[in-house]
Amino acid sequence: MNLVLLAASDIIPYTSKALLRGRRHAHVLTVHRARPGDVLNVGLEDGKMGQGRVLRLTDTELEMEVAFSAEPPPKVPVILAVALMRPPVLKRVLQTAAAMGVPQIHIFHARRVEKSFWNSTSLAPAEVREQLVLGLEQAKDTVLPSVVFHKRFKPFVEDALPDLLQGRRGVVADPSGQPLSGEAKGPAVLIIGPEGGFIPYELEKFLAAGCVLAGMGPRILRVETAVTVFLSKCS
Amino acid sequence: MNLVLLAASDIIPYTSKALLRGRRHAHVLTVHRARPGDVLNVGLEDGKMGQGRVLRLTDTELEMEVAFSAEPPPKVPVILAVALMRPPVLKRVLQTAAAMGVPQIHIFHARRVEKSFWNSTSLAPAEVREQLVLGLEQAKDTVLPSVVFHKRFKPFVEDALPDLLQGRRGVVADPSGQPLSGEAKGPAVLIIGPEGGFIPYELEKFLAAGCVLAGMGPRILRVETAVTVFLSKCS
């Protein structure tokens, strides 16, 4: 936790003090091993970053005097659209995408996605939010990415995707594509399929929507690695 | 498992048949759900890749007729040197580095590495090998990277590193460095510190050895994400 992310509700009304219990309190107590007087990096959710001076740290509560002055770092110009993954992989991808500064994440269905994944509790808003917050706390950012789930492929590719592609290139990760070149940077929608890849029908739909295919050479990477590799090449 | 990696000992002597039990057998049985006659991608450890035709698949054994024809994909020209991490992170880094085609991995001690990490069972050769094999099976490669552990920082930086730097740039990931540019490709030793970063003395030693510092902007990434980002920028 390189930054303690505070929600508006963590601020004691009409004061510049924050009061924390639960995970963040426990982390500051046991990992940071902070003491009264210590100064921690803090950020206000969707707002500025600053410092928090520890006023009181008990077994159950952390009270800080907080002040906010700096803007959070800019987001990358890349929207991430990725086929739904196994729950533990989904968690890591959400966390990593938030840490890398992705402003918008779309999770969609594809033929080779196991249908049961859609019943996972990790899709619940509170679970999603938890992973995003962990990513922001790691990277020192305050602005939560938006996450949209598309349970059916066709409405995603026909209705949602064209809007996302306004002013952005669409890049589909697929072994048949040419490797991304150094000119890959700039506004983009980065589309990554399930572990087994897209089926031909799905690739045709993406091409019809104006996307290009981009490969990464002969190696097949896990989805979470591919997300990081493509994000770092695009941004 | 996009490729079944076979050791020489998996080949039935004087035949072109392989006999598997254990993890790989279970994976082919329950995940691939293969049947006699099916053809799987196989590779011979440190050798060529090819196909295996399933002859027999019982609850305990898999027998395949195997033939090898293709060379494995080339390795990247980057040696990875990374400070020892928490065991679960170490596992993922080993797997990812093997999948991304790193030929040589050095794991070293640094001040902000918890000493207890050095007692972890994940450093045992069989455990390390398991993660490397998983990475190769994912990426379709046959050549195991070498892994060297350096339990003391000074001998690593003073004695081992200069040899590694013969004909290679040394790039140390550090927030104080300039972002890596598009000209970052080519033979390199990529050096990544512990979660808390290097201490000034350690950075001085790397600079004295001829390394440069390279940053990634304002975001602080987890070690495993930083490894993937830097590898994809360098190769």
CSV table of C-alpha atoms in Angstrom, one decimal:
chain,number,residue,atom,x,y,z
A,1,MET,CA,0.0,0.0,0.0
A,2,ASN,CA,2.0,3.0,-1.3
A,3,LEU,CA,-1.0,5.3,-0.8
A,4,VAL,CA,-4.0,5.0,1.7
A,5,LEU,CA,-7.0,5.6,-0.4
A,6,LEU,CA,-9.8,7.4,1.5
A,7,ALA,CA,-13.4,7.6,0.6
A,8,ALA,CA,-15.4,10.7,1.5
A,9,SER,CA,-17.1,8.7,4.2
A,10,ASP,CA,-13.7,8.2,5.9
A,11,ILE,CA,-13.4,11.9,6.6
A,12,ILE,CA,-14.9,13.0,10.0
A,13,PRO,CA,-17.5,15.6,9.0
A,14,TYR,CA,-16.4,19.3,9.2
A,15,THR,CA,-12.8,18.3,10.0
A,16,SER,CA,-9.6,17.5,8.2
A,17,LYS,CA,-9.4,14.2,10.0
A,18,ALA,CA,-9.8,10.7,8.6
A,19,LEU,CA,-10.8,7.7,10.8
A,20,LEU,CA,-10.1,4.2,9.5
A,21,ARG,CA,-10.9,0.7,10.7
A,22,GLY,CA,-10.6,-2.7,8.9
A,23,ARG,CA,-8.1,-3.6,6.2
A,24,ARG,CA,-6.4,-0.2,5.8
A,25,HIS,CA,-6.1,0.2,9.6
A,26,ALA,CA,-4.6,-3.3,9.9
A,27,HIS,CA,-2.1,-2.7,7.1
A,28,VAL,CA,-0.9,0.6,8.5
A,29,LEU,CA,-0.6,-1.0,12.0
A,30,THR,CA,1.1,-4.3,11.0
A,31,VAL,CA,2.9,-3.6,7.7
A,32,HIS,CA,3.8,0.1,7.9
A,33,ARG,CA,4.1,-0.2,11.7
A,34,ALA,CA,3.3,3.5,11.9
A,35,ARG,CA,3.4,5.5,15.1
A,36,PRO,CA,1.7,8.8,16.0
A,37,GLY,CA,3.5,11.6,14.2
A,38,ASP,CA,4.4,9.5,11.1
A,39,VAL,CA,3.3,10.8,7.8
A,40,LEU,CA,1.6,8.5,5.2
A,41,ASN,CA,0.8,9.1,1.5
A,42,VAL,CA,-3.0,9.4,1.2
A,43,GLY,CA,-5.4,10.1,-1.6
A,44,LEU,CA,-9.1,11.1,-1.7
A,45,GLU,CA,-11.1,8.7,-3.9
A,46,ASP,CA,-11.5,10.3,-7.4
A,47,GLY,CA,-9.7,13.4,-6.0
A,48,LYS,CA,-6.3,14.7,-5.0
A,49,MET,CA,-3.4,13.1,-3.3
A,50,GLY,CA,-1.6,14.4,-0.2
A,51,GLN,CA,-0.3,13.5,3.3
A,52,GLY,CA,-1.8,12.1,6.4
A,53,ARG,CA,-0.2,12.6,9.8
A,54,VAL,CA,-1.0,9.8,12.2
A,55,LEU,CA,-2.8,11.3,15.3
A,56,ARG,CA,-3.9,8.1,17.0
A,57,LEU,CA,-3.3,4.4,16.2
A,58,THR,CA,-5.0,1.9,18.4
A,59,ASP,CA,-5.7,-1.8,18.0
A,60,THR,CA,-8.9,-1.0,16.1
A,61,GLU,CA,-8.7,2.6,14.8
A,62,LEU,CA,-6.4,4.9,12.9
A,63,GLU,CA,-7.0,8.6,13.0
A,64,MET,CA,-5.0,11.0,10.7
A,65,GLU,CA,-4.8,14.7,10.0
A,66,VAL,CA,-5.1,14.8,6.2
A,67,ALA,CA,-4.3,17.5,3.6
A,68,PHE,CA,-4.6,17.1,-0.2
A,69,SER,CA,-2.6,19.0,-2.7
A,70,ALA,CA,-1.4,17.0,-5.7
A,71,GLU,CA,-3.2,15.8,-8.8
A,72,PRO,CA,-3.2,12.0,-9.3
A,73,PRO,CA,-1.1,10.7,-12.2
A,74,PRO,CA,-2.6,10.8,-15.7
A,75,LYS,CA,-4.4,7.7,-17.0
A,76,VAL,CA,-3.2,5.9,-20.0
A,77,PRO,CA,-5.2,6.5,-23.3
A,78,VAL,CA,-6.1,2.8,-23.5
A,79,ILE,CA,-9.5,1.2,-22.8
A,80,LEU,CA,-9.1,-2.5,-21.9
A,81,ALA,CA,-11.7,-5.0,-23.2
A,82,VAL,CA,-11.0,-8.6,-22.1
A,83,ALA,CA,-13.0,-11.8,-22.2
A,84,LEU,CA,-14.0,-13.0,-18.8
A,85,MET,CA,-11.4,-15.1,-17.0
A,86,ARG,CA,-11.2,-17.6,-14.1
A,87,PRO,CA,-12.0,-15.7,-10.8
A,88,PRO,CA,-8.4,-15.5,-9.5
A,89,VAL,CA,-7.1,-14.3,-12.9
A,90,LEU,CA,-9.9,-11.7,-13.1
A,91,LYS,CA,-8.9,-10.3,-9.7
A,92,ARG,CA,-5.2,-9.9,-10.8
A,93,VAL,CA,-6.2,-8.4,-14.1
A,94,LEU,CA,-8.5,-5.8,-12.4
A,95,GLN,CA,-5.8,-5.0,-10.0
A,96,THR,CA,-3.0,-4.7,-12.6
A,97,ALA,CA,-5.2,-2.7,-15.0
A,98,ALA,CA,-6.1,-0.2,-12.2
A,99,ALA,CA,-2.4,0.0,-11.2
A,100,MET,CA,-1.3,0.6,-14.8
A,101,GLY,CA,-3.8,3.5,-15.2
A,102,VAL,CA,-6.5,2.0,-17.4
A,103,PRO,CA,-9.5,4.3,-17.1
A,104,GLN,CA,-12.1,1.9,-18.4
A,105,ILE,CA,-12.3,-1.9,-18.3
A,106,HIS,CA,-14.9,-3.9,-20.3
A,107,ILE,CA,-15.3,-7.6,-19.5
A,108,PHE,CA,-17.2,-9.6,-22.2
A,109,HIS,CA,-18.3,-13.1,-23.0
A,110,ALA,CA,-16.8,-15.1,-25.8
A,111,ARG,CA,-17.4,-18.7,-27.0
A,112,ARG,CA,-14.4,-20.1,-25.2
A,113,VAL,CA,-15.3,-18.5,-21.9
A,114,GLU,CA,-16.7,-21.1,-19.4
A,115,LYS,CA,-20.2,-20.0,-18.7
A,116,SER,CA,-19.9,-20.8,-15.0
A,117,PHE,CA,-17.4,-17.9,-14.7
A,118,TRP,CA,-20.4,-15.6,-14.9
A,119,ASN,CA,-21.7,-16.9,-11.6
A,120,SER,CA,-18.6,-16.1,-9.7
A,121,THR,CA,-18.9,-13.9,-6.6
A,122,SER,CA,-15.8,-12.0,-7.8
A,123,LEU,CA,-18.1,-10.2,-10.3
A,124,ALA,CA,-20.0,-8.5,-7.4
A,125,PRO,CA,-19.5,-4.7,-7.4
A,126,ALA,CA,-17.9,-4.8,-3.9
A,127,GLU,CA,-15.4,-7.5,-5.0
A,128,VAL,CA,-14.5,-5.7,-8.2
A,129,ARG,CA,-14.0,-2.4,-6.2
A,130,GLU,CA,-11.7,-4.1,-3.7
A,131,GLN,CA,-9.4,-5.2,-6.5
A,132,LEU,CA,-9.4,-1.8,-8.2
A,133,VAL,CA,-8.6,-0.1,-4.8
A,134,LEU,CA,-5.7,-2.5,-4.2
A,135,GLY,CA,-4.4,-1.5,-7.7
A,136,LEU,CA,-4.7,2.2,-7.0
A,137,GLU,CA,-3.1,1.9,-3.6
A,138,GLN,CA,-0.1,0.1,-5.2
A,139,ALA,CA,0.3,2.6,-8.0
A,140,LYS,CA,-0.5,5.8,-6.0
A,141,ASP,CA,-3.6,6.9,-7.9
A,142,THR,CA,-7.0,7.9,-6.7
A,143,VAL,CA,-9.3,7.6,-9.7
A,144,LEU,CA,-11.2,4.3,-9.9
A,145,PRO,CA,-11.5,2.9,-13.4
A,146,SER,CA,-15.1,2.1,-14.5
A,147,VAL,CA,-15.8,-1.6,-15.1
A,148,VAL,CA,-18.6,-2.8,-17.4
A,149,PHE,CA,-19.6,-6.4,-17.8
A,150,HIS,CA,-21.1,-7.6,-21.1
A,151,LYS,CA,-22.7,-11.0,-20.7
A,152,ARG,CA,-23.4,-11.5,-24.4
A,153,PHE,CA,-20.8,-11.2,-27.1
A,154,LYS,CA,-23.0,-9.9,-30.0
A,155,PRO,CA,-24.4,-6.8,-28.2
A,156,PHE,CA,-20.9,-6.0,-26.9
A,157,VAL,CA,-19.3,-6.1,-30.4
A,158,GLU,CA,-22.2,-4.6,-32.3
A,159,ASP,CA,-23.6,-2.0,-29.9
A,160,ALA,CA,-21.0,-1.1,-27.3
A,161,LEU,CA,-17.7,-1.5,-29.2
A,162,PRO,CA,-18.4,1.0,-32.0
A,163,ASP,CA,-18.9,3.8,-29.4
A,164,LEU,CA,-15.6,2.9,-27.7
A,165,LEU,CA,-13.9,3.0,-31.1
A,166,GLN,CA,-14.8,6.6,-31.7
A,167,GLY,CA,-11.4,8.3,-32.0
A,168,ARG,CA,-9.6,5.2,-30.9
A,169,ARG,CA,-7.8,2.3,-32.7
A,170,GLY,CA,-9.2,-1.1,-32.0
A,171,VAL,CA,-6.4,-3.7,-31.4
A,172,VAL,CA,-7.2,-7.3,-31.0
A,173,ALA,CA,-4.5,-9.6,-29.5
A,174,ASP,CA,-4.3,-12.7,-31.8
A,175,PRO,CA,-1.4,-14.9,-32.8
A,176,SER,CA,-2.3,-14.4,-36.5
A,177,GLY,CA,-1.6,-10.6,-36.2
A,178,GLN,CA,1.6,-8.7,-36.9
A,179,PRO,CA,3.6,-7.8,-33.8
A,180,LEU,CA,2.8,-4.3,-32.5
A,181,SER,CA,5.3,-1.8,-33.7
A,182,GLY,CA,6.8,1.2,-31.9
A,183,GLU,CA,4.1,3.4,-33.4
A,184,ALA,CA,1.4,1.5,-31.4
A,185,LYS,CA,1.0,4.3,-28.8
A,186,GLY,CA,-2.0,6.6,-28.6
A,187,PRO,CA,-5.8,6.2,-27.9
A,188,ALA,CA,-6.8,2.6,-28.3
A,189,VAL,CA,-9.2,-0.1,-27.3
A,190,LEU,CA,-7.1,-3.2,-26.5
A,191,ILE,CA,-9.1,-6.4,-26.9
A,192,ILE,CA,-7.9,-9.7,-25.4
A,193,GLY,CA,-9.6,-13.0,-25.8
A,194,PRO,CA,-10.0,-16.0,-23.5
A,195,GLU,CA,-7.2,-18.6,-22.8
A,196,GLY,CA,-8.3,-20.6,-25.9
A,197,GLY,CA,-8.4,-17.6,-28.2
A,198,PHE,CA,-11.2,-16.2,-30.2
A,199,ILE,CA,-13.2,-18.3,-32.7
A,200,PRO,CA,-13.2,-17.2,-36.4
A,201,TYR,CA,-16.7,-15.7,-36.1
A,202,GLU,CA,-15.6,-13.5,-33.3
A,203,LEU,CA,-12.4,-12.3,-35.1
A,204,GLU,CA,-14.6,-11.5,-38.2
A,205,LYS,CA,-16.9,-9.4,-36.0
A,206,PHE,CA,-13.9,-7.4,-34.6
A,207,LEU,CA,-12.5,-6.9,-38.1
A,208,ALA,CA,-15.9,-5.8,-39.3
A,209,ALA,CA,-16.0,-3.2,-36.5
A,210,GLY,CA,-12.7,-1.8,-37.9
A,211,CYS,CA,-10.2,-3.4,-35.5
A,212,VAL,CA,-6.8,-4.8,-36.4
A,213,LEU,CA,-5.2,-8.0,-35.2
A,214,ALA,CA,-1.8,-7.7,-33.4
A,215,GLY,CA,0.4,-10.7,-32.4
A,216,MET,CA,3.3,-11.1,-30.1
A,217,GLY,CA,5.4,-13.7,-31.9
A,218,PRO,CA,5.3,-17.4,-31.4
A,219,ARG,CA,4.9,-17.5,-27.6
A,220,ILE,CA,1.5,-17.9,-26.1
A,221,LEU,CA,1.2,-15.9,-23.0
A,222,ARG,CA,-1.3,-16.2,-20.1
A,223,VAL,CA,-4.1,-13.6,-20.3
A,224,GLU,CA,-2.8,-11.7,-17.4
A,225,THR,CA,0.7,-11.5,-18.9
A,226,ALA,CA,-0.7,-10.6,-22.3
A,227,VAL,CA,-2.7,-7.7,-20.7
A,228,THR,CA,0.4,-6.2,-19.2
A,229,VAL,CA,2.5,-6.7,-22.3
A,230,PHE,CA,0.0,-5.1,-24.6
A,231,LEU,CA,-0.8,-2.3,-22.2
A,232,SER,CA,2.9,-1.5,-21.9
A,233,LYS,CA,3.3,-1.5,-25.7
A,234,CYS,CA,0.3,0.7,-26.3
A,235,SER,CA,0.9,3.3,-23.6
B,1,MET,CA,-0.6,-26.5,-21.2
B,2,ASN,CA,-0.1,-25.6,-24.9
B,3,LEU,CA,2.7,-28.0,-25.2
B,4,VAL,CA,3.5,-31.2,-23.2
B,5,LEU,CA,7.1,-30.9,-22.2
B,6,LEU,CA,8.9,-34.3,-22.2
B,7,ALA,CA,12.1,-35.2,-20.4
B,8,ALA,CA,14.4,-37.8,-21.9
B,9,SER,CA,13.3,-40.1,-19.2
B,10,ASP,CA,9.7,-40.0,-20.4
B,11,ILE,CA,10.7,-41.7,-23.7
B,12,ILE,CA,10.4,-45.5,-23.6
B,13,PRO,CA,14.0,-46.7,-24.4
B,14,TYR,CA,14.6,-47.6,-28.1
B,15,THR,CA,11.1,-46.5,-29.2
B,16,SER,CA,9.4,-43.3,-30.3
B,17,LYS,CA,6.9,-43.6,-27.5
B,18,ALA,CA,6.5,-41.5,-24.4
B,19,LEU,CA,4.8,-42.7,-21.2
B,20,LEU,CA,3.5,-40.1,-18.7
B,21,ARG,CA,2.0,-40.3,-15.3
B,22,GLY,CA,1.3,-37.6,-12.7
B,23,ARG,CA,0.5,-33.9,-13.4
B,24,ARG,CA,0.9,-34.0,-17.2
B,25,HIS,CA,-1.2,-37.2,-17.5
B,26,ALA,CA,-3.9,-35.7,-15.3
B,27,HIS,CA,-4.0,-32.5,-17.3
B,28,VAL,CA,-4.3,-34.3,-20.6
B,29,LEU,CA,-7.0,-36.5,-19.2
B,30,THR,CA,-9.1,-33.9,-17.4
B,31,VAL,CA,-8.4,-30.6,-19.1
B,32,HIS,CA,-7.6,-31.5,-22.7
B,33,ARG,CA,-10.0,-34.5,-22.4
B,34,ALA,CA,-7.9,-36.2,-25.1
B,35,ARG,CA,-8.8,-39.6,-26.6
B,36,PRO,CA,-6.7,-42.2,-28.4
B,37,GLY,CA,-5.9,-40.9,-31.9
B,38,ASP,CA,-5.8,-37.2,-30.7
B,39,VAL,CA,-2.7,-35.3,-31.5
B,40,LEU,CA,-1.0,-33.0,-28.9
B,41,ASN,CA,1.8,-30.5,-29.2
B,42,VAL,CA,4.9,-31.9,-27.5
B,43,GLY,CA,8.4,-30.8,-27.0
B,44,LEU,CA,11.6,-32.5,-25.8
B,45,GLU,CA,13.3,-30.8,-23.0
B,46,ASP,CA,16.1,-28.6,-24.3
B,47,GLY,CA,15.3,-30.0,-27.8
B,48,LYS,CA,12.9,-29.9,-30.6
B,49,MET,CA,9.1,-29.5,-30.7
B,50,GLY,CA,6.7,-31.8,-32.5
B,51,GLN,CA,3.5,-33.9,-32.2
B,52,GLY,CA,2.4,-36.7,-30.0
B,53,ARG,CA,-0.4,-39.0,-31.0
B,54,VAL,CA,-2.3,-40.5,-28.1
B,55,LEU,CA,-2.0,-44.3,-28.2
B,56,ARG,CA,-3.5,-45.1,-24.8
B,57,LEU,CA,-5.0,-43.0,-22.0
B,58,THR,CA,-6.0,-44.7,-18.8
B,59,ASP,CA,-6.8,-43.4,-15.4
B,60,THR,CA,-3.1,-43.5,-14.5
B,61,GLU,CA,-1.1,-43.4,-17.7
B,62,LEU,CA,-0.7,-41.7,-21.0
B,63,GLU,CA,1.1,-43.3,-23.9
B,64,MET,CA,1.9,-41.3,-27.0
B,65,GLU,CA,3.7,-41.9,-30.3
B,66,VAL,CA,6.0,-38.8,-30.6
B,67,ALA,CA,7.9,-37.1,-33.4
B,68,PHE,CA,10.0,-34.0,-33.2
B,69,SER,CA,10.7,-31.6,-36.1
B,70,ALA,CA,10.5,-27.9,-35.2
B,71,GLU,CA,13.0,-25.7,-33.4
B,72,PRO,CA,11.7,-24.0,-30.3
B,73,PRO,CA,11.2,-20.2,-30.5
B,74,PRO,CA,14.2,-17.9,-30.0
B,75,LYS,CA,14.9,-16.6,-26.6
B,76,VAL,CA,14.8,-12.9,-25.9
B,77,PRO,CA,18.3,-11.2,-25.5
B,78,VAL,CA,17.5,-10.1,-22.0
B,79,ILE,CA,19.0,-11.6,-18.7
B,80,LEU,CA,16.7,-10.9,-15.8
B,81,ALA,CA,18.2,-10.1,-12.4
B,82,VAL,CA,15.6,-9.6,-9.7
B,83,ALA,CA,15.7,-9.2,-5.9
B,84,LEU,CA,14.2,-12.2,-4.0
B,85,MET,CA,10.5,-11.9,-3.5
B,86,ARG,CA,7.7,-13.4,-1.4
B,87,PRO,CA,7.4,-17.1,-2.4
B,88,PRO,CA,4.1,-16.8,-4.3
B,89,VAL,CA,5.5,-13.8,-6.3
B,90,LEU,CA,8.7,-15.7,-6.9
B,91,LYS,CA,6.7,-18.6,-8.4
B,92,ARG,CA,4.8,-16.3,-10.8
B,93,VAL,CA,7.9,-14.4,-11.8
B,94,LEU,CA,9.8,-17.6,-12.6
B,95,GLN,CA,6.8,-18.8,-14.7
B,96,THR,CA,6.3,-15.6,-16.5
B,97,ALA,CA,10.0,-15.1,-17.2
B,98,ALA,CA,10.2,-18.6,-18.7
B,99,ALA,CA,7.1,-18.0,-20.8
B,100,MET,CA,8.5,-14.7,-22.1
B,101,GLY,CA,11.7,-16.4,-23.2
B,102,VAL,CA,14.2,-15.2,-20.7
B,103,PRO,CA,17.3,-17.5,-21.0
B,104,GLN,CA,18.9,-16.7,-17.7
B,105,ILE,CA,17.4,-15.6,-14.4
B,106,HIS,CA,19.4,-14.3,-11.4
B,107,ILE,CA,17.8,-13.9,-8.0
B,108,PHE,CA,19.8,-11.8,-5.5
B,109,HIS,CA,19.6,-10.4,-2.0
B,110,ALA,CA,19.1,-6.7,-1.3
B,111,ARG,CA,18.7,-4.8,1.9
B,112,ARG,CA,14.9,-4.5,1.7
B,113,VAL,CA,14.5,-8.3,1.0
B,114,GLU,CA,13.1,-10.1,4.1
B,115,LYS,CA,15.8,-12.5,5.1
B,116,SER,CA,13.2,-15.2,5.9
B,117,PHE,CA,12.4,-15.4,2.2
B,118,TRP,CA,15.8,-17.3,1.7
B,119,ASN,CA,14.4,-20.1,3.8
B,120,SER,CA,11.4,-20.7,1.6
B,121,THR,CA,11.0,-24.2,0.1
B,122,SER,CA,10.1,-22.5,-3.3
B,123,LEU,CA,13.9,-22.0,-3.7
B,124,ALA,CA,14.4,-25.8,-3.9
B,125,PRO,CA,15.6,-26.9,-7.4
B,126,ALA,CA,12.6,-29.1,-7.9
B,127,GLU,CA,10.2,-26.3,-7.1
B,128,VAL,CA,12.0,-23.8,-9.3
B,129,ARG,CA,12.0,-26.3,-12.1
B,130,GLU,CA,8.3,-26.9,-11.8
B,131,GLN,CA,7.5,-23.2,-12.3
B,132,LEU,CA,9.9,-23.0,-15.3
B,133,VAL,CA,8.2,-26.0,-16.9
B,134,LEU,CA,4.8,-24.5,-16.4
B,135,GLY,CA,6.0,-21.3,-18.2
B,136,LEU,CA,7.5,-23.3,-21.1
B,137,GLU,CA,4.3,-25.4,-21.4
B,138,GLN,CA,2.3,-22.2,-21.6
B,139,ALA,CA,4.4,-20.5,-24.1
B,140,LYS,CA,5.4,-23.5,-26.3
B,141,ASP,CA,9.1,-23.6,-25.7
B,142,THR,CA,11.4,-26.5,-24.6
B,143,VAL,CA,14.5,-24.8,-23.3
B,144,LEU,CA,14.7,-24.3,-19.6
B,145,PRO,CA,16.2,-21.0,-18.4
B,146,SER,CA,19.0,-21.2,-16.0
B,147,VAL,CA,18.3,-19.8,-12.5
B,148,VAL,CA,21.1,-18.7,-10.2
B,149,PHE,CA,20.6,-17.5,-6.6
B,150,HIS,CA,22.9,-14.9,-5.0
B,151,LYS,CA,22.4,-14.9,-1.3
B,152,ARG,CA,24.7,-11.9,-0.8
B,153,PHE,CA,24.4,-8.6,-2.6
B,154,LYS,CA,28.1,-7.5,-2.7
B,155,PRO,CA,29.5,-10.7,-4.4
B,156,PHE,CA,26.6,-10.5,-6.9
B,157,VAL,CA,27.1,-6.9,-7.9
B,158,GLU,CA,30.9,-7.0,-7.8
B,159,ASP,CA,31.8,-10.4,-9.1
B,160,ALA,CA,28.8,-11.9,-11.0
B,161,LEU,CA,27.3,-8.8,-12.6
B,162,PRO,CA,30.4,-7.6,-14.5
B,163,ASP,CA,30.5,-10.9,-16.4
B,164,LEU,CA,26.8,-10.6,-17.2
B,165,LEU,CA,27.3,-7.1,-18.5
B,166,GLN,CA,29.9,-8.2,-21.1
B,167,GLY,CA,28.3,-7.0,-24.4
B,168,ARG,CA,25.0,-6.1,-22.6
B,169,ARG,CA,23.5,-2.9,-21.3
B,170,GLY,CA,22.6,-3.0,-17.6
B,171,VAL,CA,19.2,-1.4,-16.9
B,172,VAL,CA,18.1,-0.9,-13.3
B,173,ALA,CA,14.4,-0.3,-12.8
B,174,ASP,CA,14.1,2.7,-10.4
B,175,PRO,CA,11.6,5.5,-10.1
B,176,SER,CA,14.4,8.1,-10.4
B,177,GLY,CA,15.3,7.0,-13.9
B,178,GLN,CA,14.1,8.3,-17.2
B,179,PRO,CA,11.4,6.2,-18.9
B,180,LEU,CA,12.8,3.6,-21.3
B,181,SER,CA,12.6,4.8,-24.9
B,182,GLY,CA,11.9,2.9,-28.0
B,183,GLU,CA,15.6,2.3,-28.5
B,184,ALA,CA,15.7,0.1,-25.4
B,185,LYS,CA,15.8,-3.1,-27.4
B,186,GLY,CA,18.9,-5.3,-27.6
B,187,PRO,CA,21.1,-7.4,-25.3
B,188,ALA,CA,20.5,-6.3,-21.8
B,189,VAL,CA,20.6,-7.3,-18.1
B,190,LEU,CA,17.4,-6.0,-16.6
B,191,ILE,CA,17.7,-5.5,-12.9
B,192,ILE,CA,14.6,-5.1,-10.6
B,193,GLY,CA,14.7,-4.4,-6.9
B,194,PRO,CA,12.5,-5.5,-4.0
B,195,GLU,CA,9.0,-4.0,-3.3
B,196,GLY,CA,10.5,-1.3,-1.2
B,197,GLY,CA,13.1,-0.4,-3.8
B,198,PHE,CA,16.9,-0.3,-3.7
B,199,ILE,CA,18.8,1.6,-1.0
B,200,PRO,CA,21.2,4.4,-2.2
B,201,TYR,CA,24.2,2.2,-1.6
B,202,GLU,CA,22.8,-0.5,-3.9
B,203,LEU,CA,22.0,2.0,-6.6
B,204,GLU,CA,25.6,3.4,-6.4
B,205,LYS,CA,27.0,-0.1,-6.8
B,206,PHE,CA,24.9,-0.6,-9.9
B,207,LEU,CA,25.9,2.7,-11.4
B,208,ALA,CA,29.6,2.0,-10.6
B,209,ALA,CA,29.2,-1.3,-12.5
B,210,GLY,CA,28.1,0.7,-15.6
B,211,CYS,CA,24.3,0.3,-15.3
B,212,VAL,CA,21.7,3.0,-16.1
B,213,LEU,CA,18.5,3.7,-14.2
B,214,ALA,CA,15.2,3.5,-16.0
B,215,GLY,CA,11.8,4.6,-14.6
B,216,MET,CA,8.3,4.0,-15.6
B,217,GLY,CA,6.6,7.3,-14.8
B,218,PRO,CA,4.8,8.1,-11.5
B,219,ARG,CA,3.1,4.7,-11.0
B,220,ILE,CA,4.6,2.2,-8.7
B,221,LEU,CA,4.0,-1.3,-10.0
B,222,ARG,CA,4.2,-4.6,-8.2
B,223,VAL,CA,7.5,-6.5,-8.9
B,224,GLU,CA,5.8,-9.1,-11.1
B,225,THR,CA,4.1,-6.4,-13.2
B,226,ALA,CA,7.3,-4.4,-13.5
B,227,VAL,CA,9.2,-7.5,-14.7
B,228,THR,CA,6.6,-8.0,-17.5
B,229,VAL,CA,6.5,-4.3,-18.5
B,230,PHE,CA,10.3,-4.0,-18.6
B,231,LEU,CA,10.8,-7.3,-20.4
B,232,SER,CA,8.3,-6.2,-23.1
B,233,LYS,CA,10.0,-2.9,-23.5
B,234,CYS,CA,13.5,-4.4,-23.7
B,235,SER,CA,12.7,-7.3,-26.1
